[in-house]
């Protein structure tokens, strides 16, 4: 699972509705893998407004990945920024581990790169 995907996942357990708690899911005991991918600057710039930057920073900090605190004014001309973003959201894969909700403590397991977002019946 790439971090671009993680940036769009939130807890959907019944009664877990505080937007400040159900997102972003916290990583726990994760195993990362770097998989090289071709950089597409146009795609990266187009994705920027759709990313939750503070949440992305929270997550990358948990994983020890460096990203600037804020998006530069002209990201399309900032090679260093685009490379850091590319590496963080498209080349970093979470292979195994868990994502934990800060609101209800539900743990979503990641197996072989696939997050399991299914809930038990009583959680729906
Ligand atoms: Zn939750």
PDB file of N, CA and C in Angstrom, residues 31-121:
ATOM      1  N   UNK A  31       6.280  -2.717   8.106  1.00  0.00           N
ATOM      2  CA  UNK A  31       7.449  -3.087   7.330  1.00  0.00           C
ATOM      3  C   UNK A  31       7.321  -2.362   5.993  1.00  0.00           C
ATOM      4  N   UNK A  32       8.353  -1.564   5.658  1.00  0.00           N
ATOM      5  CA  UNK A  32       8.290  -0.758   4.434  1.00  0.00           C
ATOM      6  C   UNK A  32       9.115  -1.392   3.327  1.00  0.00           C
ATOM      7  N   UNK A  33       8.751  -1.013   2.122  1.00  0.00           N
ATOM      8  CA  UNK A  33       9.524  -1.441   0.966  1.00  0.00           C
ATOM      9  C   UNK A  33       9.560  -0.268  -0.010  1.00  0.00           C
ATOM     10  N   UNK A  34      10.745   0.003  -0.565  1.00  0.00           N
ATOM     11  CA  UNK A  34      10.856   1.052  -1.576  1.00  0.00           C
ATOM     12  C   UNK A  34      10.803   0.390  -2.950  1.00  0.00           C
ATOM     13  N   UNK A  35       9.857   0.797  -3.758  1.00  0.00           N
ATOM     14  CA  UNK A  35       9.764   0.271  -5.118  1.00  0.00           C
ATOM     15  C   UNK A  35       9.871   1.443  -6.080  1.00  0.00           C
ATOM     16  N   UNK A  36      10.896   1.417  -6.890  1.00  0.00           N
ATOM     17  CA  UNK A  36      11.150   2.525  -7.799  1.00  0.00           C
ATOM     18  C   UNK A  36      10.017   2.659  -8.818  1.00  0.00           C
ATOM     19  N   UNK A  37       9.637   3.902  -9.072  1.00  0.00           N
ATOM     20  CA  UNK A  37       8.593   4.174 -10.058  1.00  0.00           C
ATOM     21  C   UNK A  37       9.006   5.396 -10.864  1.00  0.00           C
ATOM     22  N   UNK A  38       8.518   5.477 -12.079  1.00  0.00           N
ATOM     23  CA  UNK A  38       8.856   6.615 -12.923  1.00  0.00           C
ATOM     24  C   UNK A  38       8.142   7.855 -12.396  1.00  0.00           C
ATOM     25  N   UNK A  39       8.882   8.976 -12.330  1.00  0.00           N
ATOM     26  CA  UNK A  39       8.302  10.202 -11.784  1.00  0.00           C
ATOM     27  C   UNK A  39       7.489  10.924 -12.845  1.00  0.00           C
ATOM     28  N   UNK A  40       6.295  11.322 -12.467  1.00  0.00           N
ATOM     29  CA  UNK A  40       5.412  12.054 -13.368  1.00  0.00           C
ATOM     30  C   UNK A  40       5.029  13.363 -12.674  1.00  0.00           C
ATOM     31  N   UNK A  41       5.754  14.434 -13.039  1.00  0.00           N
ATOM     32  CA  UNK A  41       5.586  15.713 -12.342  1.00  0.00           C
ATOM     33  C   UNK A  41       4.174  16.266 -12.488  1.00  0.00           C
ATOM     34  N   UNK A  42       3.613  16.090 -13.661  1.00  0.00           N
ATOM     35  CA  UNK A  42       2.267  16.599 -13.901  1.00  0.00           C
ATOM     36  C   UNK A  42       1.266  15.926 -12.942  1.00  0.00           C
ATOM     37  N   UNK A  43       1.412  14.625 -12.784  1.00  0.00           N
ATOM     38  CA  UNK A  43       0.544  13.882 -11.876  1.00  0.00           C
ATOM     39  C   UNK A  43       0.737  14.350 -10.433  1.00  0.00           C
ATOM     40  N   UNK A  44       1.990  14.511 -10.032  1.00  0.00           N
ATOM     41  CA  UNK A  44       2.283  14.928  -8.653  1.00  0.00           C
ATOM     42  C   UNK A  44       1.649  16.288  -8.350  1.00  0.00           C
ATOM     43  N   UNK A  45       1.811  17.229  -9.274  1.00  0.00           N
ATOM     44  CA  UNK A  45       1.274  18.579  -9.058  1.00  0.00           C
ATOM     45  C   UNK A  45      -0.255  18.538  -9.019  1.00  0.00           C
ATOM     46  N   UNK A  46      -0.831  17.689  -9.851  1.00  0.00           N
ATOM     47  CA  UNK A  46      -2.289  17.566  -9.883  1.00  0.00           C
ATOM     48  C   UNK A  46      -2.820  16.921  -8.596  1.00  0.00           C
ATOM     49  N   UNK A  47      -2.031  16.040  -8.004  1.00  0.00           N
ATOM     50  CA  UNK A  47      -2.448  15.358  -6.765  1.00  0.00           C
ATOM     51  C   UNK A  47      -2.388  16.259  -5.539  1.00  0.00           C
ATOM     52  N   UNK A  48      -1.500  17.250  -5.587  1.00  0.00           N
ATOM     53  CA  UNK A  48      -1.243  18.066  -4.386  1.00  0.00           C
ATOM     54  C   UNK A  48      -2.491  18.600  -3.689  1.00  0.00           C
ATOM     55  N   UNK A  49      -3.424  19.228  -4.441  1.00  0.00           N
ATOM     56  CA  UNK A  49      -4.614  19.758  -3.750  1.00  0.00           C
ATOM     57  C   UNK A  49      -5.494  18.671  -3.144  1.00  0.00           C
ATOM     58  N   UNK A  50      -5.316  17.432  -3.587  1.00  0.00           N
ATOM     59  CA  UNK A  50      -6.163  16.346  -3.070  1.00  0.00           C
ATOM     60  C   UNK A  50      -5.550  15.662  -1.858  1.00  0.00           C
ATOM     61  N   UNK A  51      -4.290  15.974  -1.580  1.00  0.00           N
ATOM     62  CA  UNK A  51      -3.637  15.376  -0.415  1.00  0.00           C
ATOM     63  C   UNK A  51      -3.953  16.192   0.829  1.00  0.00           C
ATOM     64  N   UNK A  52      -4.096  15.513   1.953  1.00  0.00           N
ATOM     65  CA  UNK A  52      -4.180  16.207   3.233  1.00  0.00           C
ATOM     66  C   UNK A  52      -2.752  16.331   3.740  1.00  0.00           C
ATOM     67  N   UNK A  53      -2.165  17.518   3.534  1.00  0.00           N
ATOM     68  CA  UNK A  53      -0.739  17.671   3.814  1.00  0.00           C
ATOM     69  C   UNK A  53      -0.390  17.445   5.296  1.00  0.00           C
ATOM     70  N   UNK A  54      -1.106  18.066   6.238  1.00  0.00           N
ATOM     71  CA  UNK A  54      -0.778  17.805   7.658  1.00  0.00           C
ATOM     72  C   UNK A  54      -0.853  16.321   8.005  1.00  0.00           C
ATOM     73  N   UNK A  55      -1.842  15.618   7.452  1.00  0.00           N
ATOM     74  CA  UNK A  55      -1.968  14.178   7.725  1.00  0.00           C
ATOM     75  C   UNK A  55      -0.799  13.421   7.102  1.00  0.00           C
ATOM     76  N   UNK A  56      -0.427  13.822   5.903  1.00  0.00           N
ATOM     77  CA  UNK A  56       0.706  13.174   5.243  1.00  0.00           C
ATOM     78  C   UNK A  56       1.979  13.368   6.066  1.00  0.00           C
ATOM     79  N   UNK A  57       2.149  14.589   6.598  1.00  0.00           N
ATOM     80  CA  UNK A  57       3.333  14.865   7.427  1.00  0.00           C
ATOM     81  C   UNK A  57       3.344  14.004   8.681  1.00  0.00           C
ATOM     82  N   UNK A  58       2.169  13.887   9.311  1.00  0.00           N
ATOM     83  CA  UNK A  58       2.060  13.032  10.499  1.00  0.00           C
ATOM     84  C   UNK A  58       2.522  11.621  10.170  1.00  0.00           C
ATOM     85  N   UNK A  59       2.038  11.106   9.048  1.00  0.00           N
ATOM     86  CA  UNK A  59       2.331   9.721   8.669  1.00  0.00           C
ATOM     87  C   UNK A  59       3.786   9.544   8.266  1.00  0.00           C
ATOM     88  N   UNK A  60       4.312  10.470   7.485  1.00  0.00           N
ATOM     89  CA  UNK A  60       5.717  10.323   7.056  1.00  0.00           C
ATOM     90  C   UNK A  60       6.652  10.449   8.250  1.00  0.00           C
ATOM     91  N   UNK A  61       6.305  11.308   9.210  1.00  0.00           N
ATOM     92  CA  UNK A  61       7.138  11.427  10.410  1.00  0.00           C
ATOM     93  C   UNK A  61       7.164  10.116  11.181  1.00  0.00           C
ATOM     94  N   UNK A  62       6.002   9.468  11.282  1.00  0.00           N
ATOM     95  CA  UNK A  62       5.934   8.164  11.962  1.00  0.00           C
ATOM     96  C   UNK A  62       6.868   7.160  11.307  1.00  0.00           C
ATOM     97  N   UNK A  63       7.010   7.288   9.993  1.00  0.00           N
ATOM     98  CA  UNK A  63       7.789   6.301   9.238  1.00  0.00           C
ATOM     99  C   UNK A  63       9.235   6.758   9.017  1.00  0.00           C
ATOM    100  N   UNK A  64       9.567   7.961   9.495  1.00  0.00           N
ATOM    101  CA  UNK A  64      10.931   8.460   9.342  1.00  0.00           C
ATOM    102  C   UNK A  64      11.262   8.931   7.941  1.00  0.00           C
ATOM    103  N   UNK A  65      10.230   9.419   7.224  1.00  0.00           N
ATOM    104  CA  UNK A  65      10.430   9.922   5.867  1.00  0.00           C
ATOM    105  C   UNK A  65      10.384  11.448   5.901  1.00  0.00           C
ATOM    106  N   UNK A  66      11.373  12.074   5.257  1.00  0.00           N
ATOM    107  CA  UNK A  66      11.462  13.537   5.304  1.00  0.00           C
ATOM    108  C   UNK A  66      10.612  14.189   4.218  1.00  0.00           C
ATOM    109  N   UNK A  67       9.803  15.160   4.635  1.00  0.00           N
ATOM    110  CA  UNK A  67       9.034  15.993   3.707  1.00  0.00           C
ATOM    111  C   UNK A  67       9.015  17.400   4.288  1.00  0.00           C
ATOM    112  N   UNK A  68       8.994  18.448   3.432  1.00  0.00           N
ATOM    113  CA  UNK A  68       8.920  19.817   3.966  1.00  0.00           C
ATOM    114  C   UNK A  68       7.603  20.061   4.697  1.00  0.00           C
ATOM    115  N   UNK A  69       7.634  20.971   5.671  1.00  0.00           N
ATOM    116  CA  UNK A  69       6.460  21.250   6.505  1.00  0.00           C
ATOM    117  C   UNK A  69       5.288  21.791   5.697  1.00  0.00           C
ATOM    118  N   UNK A  70       5.617  22.502   4.612  1.00  0.00           N
ATOM    119  CA  UNK A  70       4.532  23.029   3.782  1.00  0.00           C
ATOM    120  C   UNK A  70       4.889  22.874   2.309  1.00  0.00           C
ATOM    121  N   UNK A  71       3.872  22.947   1.481  1.00  0.00           N
ATOM    122  CA  UNK A  71       4.056  22.824   0.034  1.00  0.00           C
ATOM    123  C   UNK A  71       4.634  24.141  -0.482  1.00  0.00           C
ATOM    124  N   UNK A  72       5.702  24.090  -1.274  1.00  0.00           N
ATOM    125  CA  UNK A  72       6.278  25.344  -1.800  1.00  0.00           C
ATOM    126  C   UNK A  72       5.289  26.083  -2.709  1.00  0.00           C
ATOM    127  N   UNK A  73       5.518  27.380  -2.880  1.00  0.00           N
ATOM    128  CA  UNK A  73       4.606  28.222  -3.654  1.00  0.00           C
ATOM    129  C   UNK A  73       4.506  27.752  -5.110  1.00  0.00           C
ATOM    130  N   UNK A  74       5.615  27.355  -5.686  1.00  0.00           N
ATOM    131  CA  UNK A  74       5.600  26.858  -7.074  1.00  0.00           C
ATOM    132  C   UNK A  74       6.163  25.446  -7.121  1.00  0.00           C
ATOM    133  N   UNK A  75       5.365  24.488  -6.694  1.00  0.00           N
ATOM    134  CA  UNK A  75       5.879  23.113  -6.601  1.00  0.00           C
ATOM    135  C   UNK A  75       6.340  22.556  -7.948  1.00  0.00           C
ATOM    136  N   UNK A  76       5.694  23.018  -9.037  1.00  0.00           N
ATOM    137  CA  UNK A  76       6.023  22.472 -10.357  1.00  0.00           C
ATOM    138  C   UNK A  76       7.462  22.790 -10.770  1.00  0.00           C
ATOM    139  N   UNK A  77       8.059  23.808 -10.136  1.00  0.00           N
ATOM    140  CA  UNK A  77       9.436  24.176 -10.488  1.00  0.00           C
ATOM    141  C   UNK A  77      10.432  23.726  -9.432  1.00  0.00           C
ATOM    142  N   UNK A  78       9.995  22.957  -8.480  1.00  0.00           N
ATOM    143  CA  UNK A  78      10.857  22.599  -7.352  1.00  0.00           C
ATOM    144  C   UNK A  78      11.229  21.112  -7.439  1.00  0.00           C
ATOM    145  N   UNK A  79      12.340  20.879  -8.114  1.00  0.00           N
ATOM    146  CA  UNK A  79      12.762  19.500  -8.381  1.00  0.00           C
ATOM    147  C   UNK A  79      12.964  18.702  -7.096  1.00  0.00           C
ATOM    148  N   UNK A  80      13.584  19.342  -6.124  1.00  0.00           N
ATOM    149  CA  UNK A  80      13.879  18.650  -4.862  1.00  0.00           C
ATOM    150  C   UNK A  80      12.583  18.244  -4.151  1.00  0.00           C
ATOM    151  N   UNK A  81      11.631  19.182  -4.155  1.00  0.00           N
ATOM    152  CA  UNK A  81      10.335  18.902  -3.534  1.00  0.00           C
ATOM    153  C   UNK A  81       9.604  17.766  -4.246  1.00  0.00           C
ATOM    154  N   UNK A  82       9.560  17.844  -5.575  1.00  0.00           N
ATOM    155  CA  UNK A  82       8.838  16.823  -6.347  1.00  0.00           C
ATOM    156  C   UNK A  82       9.452  15.441  -6.135  1.00  0.00           C
ATOM    157  N   UNK A  83      10.779  15.404  -6.036  1.00  0.00           N
ATOM    158  CA  UNK A  83      11.429  14.111  -5.821  1.00  0.00           C
ATOM    159  C   UNK A  83      11.076  13.564  -4.431  1.00  0.00           C
ATOM    160  N   UNK A  84      11.103  14.437  -3.421  1.00  0.00           N
ATOM    161  CA  UNK A  84      10.765  14.004  -2.059  1.00  0.00           C
ATOM    162  C   UNK A  84       9.323  13.510  -2.005  1.00  0.00           C
ATOM    163  N   UNK A  85       8.428  14.232  -2.663  1.00  0.00           N
ATOM    164  CA  UNK A  85       7.010  13.853  -2.684  1.00  0.00           C
ATOM    165  C   UNK A  85       6.818  12.522  -3.412  1.00  0.00           C
ATOM    166  N   UNK A  86       7.460  12.394  -4.554  1.00  0.00           N
ATOM    167  CA  UNK A  86       7.383  11.160  -5.347  1.00  0.00           C
ATOM    168  C   UNK A  86       7.835   9.960  -4.509  1.00  0.00           C
ATOM    169  N   UNK A  87       8.987  10.121  -3.875  1.00  0.00           N
ATOM    170  CA  UNK A  87       9.523   9.032  -3.050  1.00  0.00           C
ATOM    171  C   UNK A  87       8.560   8.690  -1.919  1.00  0.00           C
ATOM    172  N   UNK A  88       8.010   9.721  -1.283  1.00  0.00           N
ATOM    173  CA  UNK A  88       7.151   9.499  -0.109  1.00  0.00           C
ATOM    174  C   UNK A  88       5.829   8.837  -0.479  1.00  0.00           C
ATOM    175  N   UNK A  89       5.125   9.382  -1.456  1.00  0.00           N
ATOM    176  CA  UNK A  89       3.749   8.899  -1.665  1.00  0.00           C
ATOM    177  C   UNK A  89       3.607   7.811  -2.717  1.00  0.00           C
ATOM    178  N   UNK A  90       4.621   7.671  -3.597  1.00  0.00           N
ATOM    179  CA  UNK A  90       4.464   6.693  -4.684  1.00  0.00           C
ATOM    180  C   UNK A  90       5.479   5.561  -4.644  1.00  0.00           C
ATOM    181  N   UNK A  91       6.627   5.789  -4.017  1.00  0.00           N
ATOM    182  CA  UNK A  91       7.647   4.733  -4.015  1.00  0.00           C
ATOM    183  C   UNK A  91       7.754   4.003  -2.676  1.00  0.00           C
ATOM    184  N   UNK A  92       7.183   4.604  -1.640  1.00  0.00           N
ATOM    185  CA  UNK A  92       7.204   3.952  -0.326  1.00  0.00           C
ATOM    186  C   UNK A  92       5.961   3.086  -0.179  1.00  0.00           C
ATOM    187  N   UNK A  93       6.171   1.813   0.013  1.00  0.00           N
ATOM    188  CA  UNK A  93       5.058   0.876   0.163  1.00  0.00           C
ATOM    189  C   UNK A  93       5.078   0.283   1.567  1.00  0.00           C
ATOM    190  N   UNK A  94       3.901   0.213   2.170  1.00  0.00           N
ATOM    191  CA  UNK A  94       3.783  -0.480   3.449  1.00  0.00           C
ATOM    192  C   UNK A  94       3.415  -1.914   3.125  1.00  0.00           C
ATOM    193  N   UNK A  95       4.315  -2.809   3.482  1.00  0.00           N
ATOM    194  CA  UNK A  95       4.142  -4.203   3.084  1.00  0.00           C
ATOM    195  C   UNK A  95       3.336  -4.991   4.126  1.00  0.00           C
ATOM    196  N   UNK A  96       3.736  -4.830   5.361  1.00  0.00           N
ATOM    197  CA  UNK A  96       3.057  -5.538   6.454  1.00  0.00           C
ATOM    198  C   UNK A  96       2.883  -4.565   7.609  1.00  0.00           C
ATOM    199  N   UNK A  97       1.924  -4.845   8.478  1.00  0.00           N
ATOM    200  CA  UNK A  97       1.766  -4.037   9.679  1.00  0.00           C
ATOM    201  C   UNK A  97       0.324  -3.728   9.979  1.00  0.00           C
ATOM    202  N   UNK A  98       0.124  -2.671  10.741  1.00  0.00           N
ATOM    203  CA  UNK A  98      -1.218  -2.291  11.160  1.00  0.00           C
ATOM    204  C   UNK A  98      -1.406  -0.786  11.060  1.00  0.00           C
ATOM    205  N   UNK A  99      -2.673  -0.397  10.879  1.00  0.00           N
ATOM    206  CA  UNK A  99      -3.059   1.001  10.984  1.00  0.00           C
ATOM    207  C   UNK A  99      -4.056   1.086  12.123  1.00  0.00           C
ATOM    208  N   UNK A 100      -3.817   2.010  13.049  1.00  0.00           N
ATOM    209  CA  UNK A 100      -4.647   2.102  14.243  1.00  0.00           C
ATOM    210  C   UNK A 100      -5.421   3.413  14.225  1.00  0.00           C
ATOM    211  N   UNK A 101      -6.704   3.341  14.556  1.00  0.00           N
ATOM    212  CA  UNK A 101      -7.529   4.543  14.650  1.00  0.00           C
ATOM    213  C   UNK A 101      -7.295   5.229  15.993  1.00  0.00           C
ATOM    214  N   UNK A 102      -7.083   6.546  15.949  1.00  0.00           N
ATOM    215  CA  UNK A 102      -6.882   7.302  17.184  1.00  0.00           C
ATOM    216  C   UNK A 102      -8.181   7.476  17.965  1.00  0.00           C
ATOM    217  N   UNK A 103      -9.307   7.284  17.293  1.00  0.00           N
ATOM    218  CA  UNK A 103     -10.594   7.471  17.953  1.00  0.00           C
ATOM    219  C   UNK A 103     -11.050   6.236  18.698  1.00  0.00           C
ATOM    220  N   UNK A 104     -11.094   5.096  18.005  1.00  0.00           N
ATOM    221  CA  UNK A 104     -11.692   3.893  18.599  1.00  0.00           C
ATOM    222  C   UNK A 104     -10.686   2.758  18.780  1.00  0.00           C
ATOM    223  N   UNK A 105      -9.420   3.001  18.391  1.00  0.00           N
ATOM    224  CA  UNK A 105      -8.344   2.007  18.538  1.00  0.00           C
ATOM    225  C   UNK A 105      -8.498   0.782  17.646  1.00  0.00           C
ATOM    226  N   UNK A 106      -9.449   0.833  16.713  1.00  0.00           N
ATOM    227  CA  UNK A 106      -9.566  -0.294  15.790  1.00  0.00           C
ATOM    228  C   UNK A 106      -8.267  -0.424  14.997  1.00  0.00           C
ATOM    229  N   UNK A 107      -7.828  -1.673  14.802  1.00  0.00           N
ATOM    230  CA  UNK A 107      -6.613  -1.913  14.021  1.00  0.00           C
ATOM    231  C   UNK A 107      -6.965  -2.516  12.670  1.00  0.00           C
ATOM    232  N   UNK A 108      -6.502  -1.863  11.633  1.00  0.00           N
ATOM    233  CA  UNK A 108      -6.667  -2.383  10.279  1.00  0.00           C
ATOM    234  C   UNK A 108      -5.347  -3.011   9.871  1.00  0.00           C
ATOM    235  N   UNK A 109      -5.405  -4.269   9.492  1.00  0.00           N
ATOM    236  CA  UNK A 109      -4.190  -5.000   9.191  1.00  0.00           C
ATOM    237  C   UNK A 109      -3.784  -4.818   7.730  1.00  0.00           C
ATOM    238  N   UNK A 110      -2.486  -4.738   7.504  1.00  0.00           N
ATOM    239  CA  UNK A 110      -1.951  -4.673   6.141  1.00  0.00           C
ATOM    240  C   UNK A 110      -1.175  -5.963   5.909  1.00  0.00           C
ATOM    241  N   UNK A 111      -1.597  -6.710   4.915  1.00  0.00           N
ATOM    242  CA  UNK A 111      -0.937  -7.978   4.605  1.00  0.00           C
ATOM    243  C   UNK A 111      -0.519  -7.987   3.152  1.00  0.00           C
ATOM    244  N   UNK A 112       0.755  -8.248   2.936  1.00  0.00           N
ATOM    245  CA  UNK A 112       1.276  -8.304   1.570  1.00  0.00           C
ATOM    246  C   UNK A 112       0.900  -7.048   0.776  1.00  0.00           C
ATOM    247  N   UNK A 113       0.940  -5.900   1.449  1.00  0.00           N
ATOM    248  CA  UNK A 113       0.696  -4.624   0.791  1.00  0.00           C
ATOM    249  C   UNK A 113      -0.771  -4.241   0.647  1.00  0.00           C
ATOM    250  N   UNK A 114      -1.682  -5.104   1.103  1.00  0.00           N
ATOM    251  CA  UNK A 114      -3.120  -4.829   0.950  1.00  0.00           C
ATOM    252  C   UNK A 114      -3.739  -4.518   2.312  1.00  0.00           C
ATOM    253  N   UNK A 115      -4.319  -3.304   2.469  1.00  0.00           N
ATOM    254  CA  UNK A 115      -4.995  -3.002   3.734  1.00  0.00           C
ATOM    255  C   UNK A 115      -6.350  -3.701   3.803  1.00  0.00           C
ATOM    256  N   UNK A 116      -6.635  -4.291   4.932  1.00  0.00           N
ATOM    257  CA  UNK A 116      -7.938  -4.921   5.132  1.00  0.00           C
ATOM    258  C   UNK A 116      -8.833  -3.946   5.888  1.00  0.00           C
ATOM    259  N   UNK A 117      -9.757  -3.316   5.163  1.00  0.00           N
ATOM    260  CA  UNK A 117     -10.626  -2.305   5.768  1.00  0.00           C
ATOM    261  C   UNK A 117     -11.967  -2.905   6.200  1.00  0.00           C
ATOM    262  N   UNK A 118     -12.101  -4.216   6.112  1.00  0.00           N
ATOM    263  CA  UNK A 118     -13.356  -4.854   6.508  1.00  0.00           C
ATOM    264  C   UNK A 118     -13.531  -4.797   8.013  1.00  0.00           C
ATOM    265  N   UNK A 119     -14.782  -4.703   8.427  1.00  0.00           N
ATOM    266  CA  UNK A 119     -15.093  -4.624   9.853  1.00  0.00           C
ATOM    267  C   UNK A 119     -15.899  -5.849  10.266  1.00  0.00           C
ATOM    268  N   UNK A 120     -15.871  -6.141  11.552  1.00  0.00           N
ATOM    269  CA  UNK A 120     -16.742  -7.189  12.090  1.00  0.00           C
ATOM    270  C   UNK A 120     -18.178  -6.656  12.111  1.00  0.00           C
ATOM    271  N   UNK A 121     -19.117  -7.559  12.169  1.00  0.00           N
ATOM    272  CA  UNK A 121     -20.516  -7.159  12.065  1.00  0.00           C
ATOM    273  C   UNK A 121     -20.921  -6.107  13.094  1.00  0.00           C
TER     274      UNK A 121
END
